[in-house]
Amino acid sequence: MTHDAADTHVPHSDARITPVRSRRRLLGLILAGGAAPAFIGRAVAAQPGSPLPVPPLLDLDASAPQRLEAMAGRREFLAGARADVLGYGQGFLGPALRMTRGRAARIDLVNRLDEPTTVHWHGLHVPGELDGGPQSAIAPGARKSLSLLVDQPAATYWYHAHQHGRTAPQVYAGLAGLLILDDPRAADASLPQRWGVDDLPLVIQDRAFTRGGQLAYSAMGPTMMDGFKGSHILVNGALQPQARVPAAWVRLRLLNGSNARIYQLHFDDGRALQQIASDAGRLPVPVAHTRLLLAPGERAEVLVDFSSGSGARLLSAPDTNGHMADMMGAAASPPAVGEGGVFEVMRFATEPAGTGAARALPARLAGAALAPDWPAAVRRRVFTLDAHGGMRAGRGRGPMGGMAGMGRAGSMGGMMTINGRSFDMGRLDFATRRGEVERWEVRTEGMAHPFHVHGTLFQILSLDGVKQDFARTGWKDTVLVQDRAELLVRFSQRADRATPYMLHCHILEHEDAGMMAQFSVA
Ligand code: C2O
Ligand code: CU
Ligand code: CU
């Protein structure tokens, strides 16, 4: 297995490497919301099949703070073209931060960008002032020291930028990474756990490129309405890479780190993805999927059987959520390799399994998050996520009329709403209290939206009219809602009105355009 990054990477075994001096024009030029949809690099050959880069593990504890620098850098995605990117201590993405349940983790955040940013710990239950929401912006050149202490299930979480109005372009440019929470009391020795060998983190993202091999991005018109989707698939920052895995059971920690694209992951030979953990904890028994749906922000840990020695291709069905880009002729999809637009995400090749390889699928999983033993809900709240609010208000319901309306308005702000209101940093949307169980009903209009809440995990009671089994869904912090969902939530940490928690659509273009609300927890 290749532990080293492909040679096109900025070396990143040490997260404290000296940053490339931040260039002011980077975000201004390439990432400004241009009207034109993104171009696909044709002048530069795409080179799928390079070795899967594995992000380095950076252990966090209380002894010495680890530094995490948001910085500009470069990355060669397409052959011969070094793209301007952002990253944490490296060009594009960041190290996998590893924390232990119940032990403080110290981090020094440094902003070496030319614009403010925040770092949000997606899925961690930390008080509002440590949550890295949009109220906690770190100015260019500034730094901030944090100590995070969590008591929640071991799982694969992640961290990413959350600067209001800039979340989508900052994450797109590379400001995201994995966060692994371990729990020694819930250790399961039967699970593959050799990082980069049989325990592989896979950050799946789609991107578009200019002819010169630069990242291309736009969040105007159709790409804002549907969310931005790129025509190239990256895994851990490499274009459709190949992983070498032992001929045994292998654990994949999947994160959909895309701005908007929803994946339906499956293998070309139909082998199962045995899900062992969802967003926020382990499942009691593996749940077999031939297709695994993963919306932006969601994670899943799966075990895959490579013991026969045959490799496989990981594929996805195309994302049909939203149809504005299709109608406008601006839809981007990766090249099809199968019927119905199925495309390749990455490949796996096998090598002989040495000692320490996992030979069987565990029948039961140790340390599973137990079904909640919560008191009855004390109140109910309804959140309606609407992607067409502004259009309806402005020009009636016709989609083309709507597009004309957008042009006239000159801005898409206000189109994306929750309960009819677009996000306003100065407005607290509601206040709740710790320890109280609430029943939240999420309704969606226009298209499916991945609903995410900060500072908690939740239980899904029903989804789109179907009652959900906790043993199959597990604890969640993000859920794709086509129509409506009923959730049970409870908060354990405080978030005051100066640094409230967020709830929002995890299609980042929708979030930036206002499909977000904020609330305090007393
Ligand atoms: Cu993953 Cu509010 O974010
Ligand atoms: Cu979050
Ligand atoms: Cu949305």
PDB file of C-alpha atoms and ligand atoms in Angstrom, residues 225-226 321 385-387 416 444-445 447-451 504-511 515, ligand 3:
ATOM      1  CA  MET A 225     -29.836  26.621  -8.011  1.00  0.00           C
ATOM      2  CA  ASP A 226     -28.728  22.999  -8.263  1.00  0.00           C
ATOM      3  CA  ASN A 321     -31.121  16.191  -7.933  1.00  0.00           C
ATOM      4  CA  LEU A 385     -36.097  24.239   3.131  1.00  0.00           C
ATOM      5  CA  ASP A 386     -37.038  26.018  -0.051  1.00  0.00           C
ATOM      6  CA  ALA A 387     -34.853  26.477  -3.125  1.00  0.00           C
ATOM      7  CA  MET A 416     -32.678  30.020  -0.620  1.00  0.00           C
ATOM      8  CA  THR A 444     -38.162  20.319   1.393  1.00  0.00           C
ATOM      9  CA  GLU A 445     -39.361  22.262  -1.611  1.00  0.00           C
ATOM     10  CA  MET A 447     -35.460  19.442  -4.762  1.00  0.00           C
ATOM     11  CA  ALA A 448     -33.870  17.156  -2.189  1.00  0.00           C
ATOM     12  CA  HIS A 449     -31.707  18.881   0.426  1.00  0.00           C
ATOM     13  CA  PRO A 450     -29.169  17.352   2.840  1.00  0.00           C
ATOM     14  CA  PHE A 451     -30.245  18.767   6.207  1.00  0.00           C
ATOM     15  CA  HIS A 504     -28.562  24.276   7.086  1.00  0.00           C
ATOM     16  CA  CYS A 505     -28.640  22.537   3.762  1.00  0.00           C
ATOM     17  CA  HIS A 506     -25.239  20.942   3.119  1.00  0.00           C
ATOM     18  CA  ILE A 507     -25.385  21.786  -0.579  1.00  0.00           C
ATOM     19  CA  LEU A 508     -22.857  24.530   0.013  1.00  0.00           C
ATOM     20  CA  GLU A 509     -24.197  26.872  -2.670  1.00  0.00           C
ATOM     21  CA  HIS A 510     -27.599  26.702  -0.977  1.00  0.00           C
ATOM     22  CA  GLU A 511     -26.039  27.338   2.413  1.00  0.00           C
ATOM     23  CA  MET A 515     -30.589  28.163   3.338  1.00  0.00           C
TER      24      MET A 515
HETATM   25 CU    CU B   3     -30.295  22.559  -0.508  1.00  0.00          CU
END
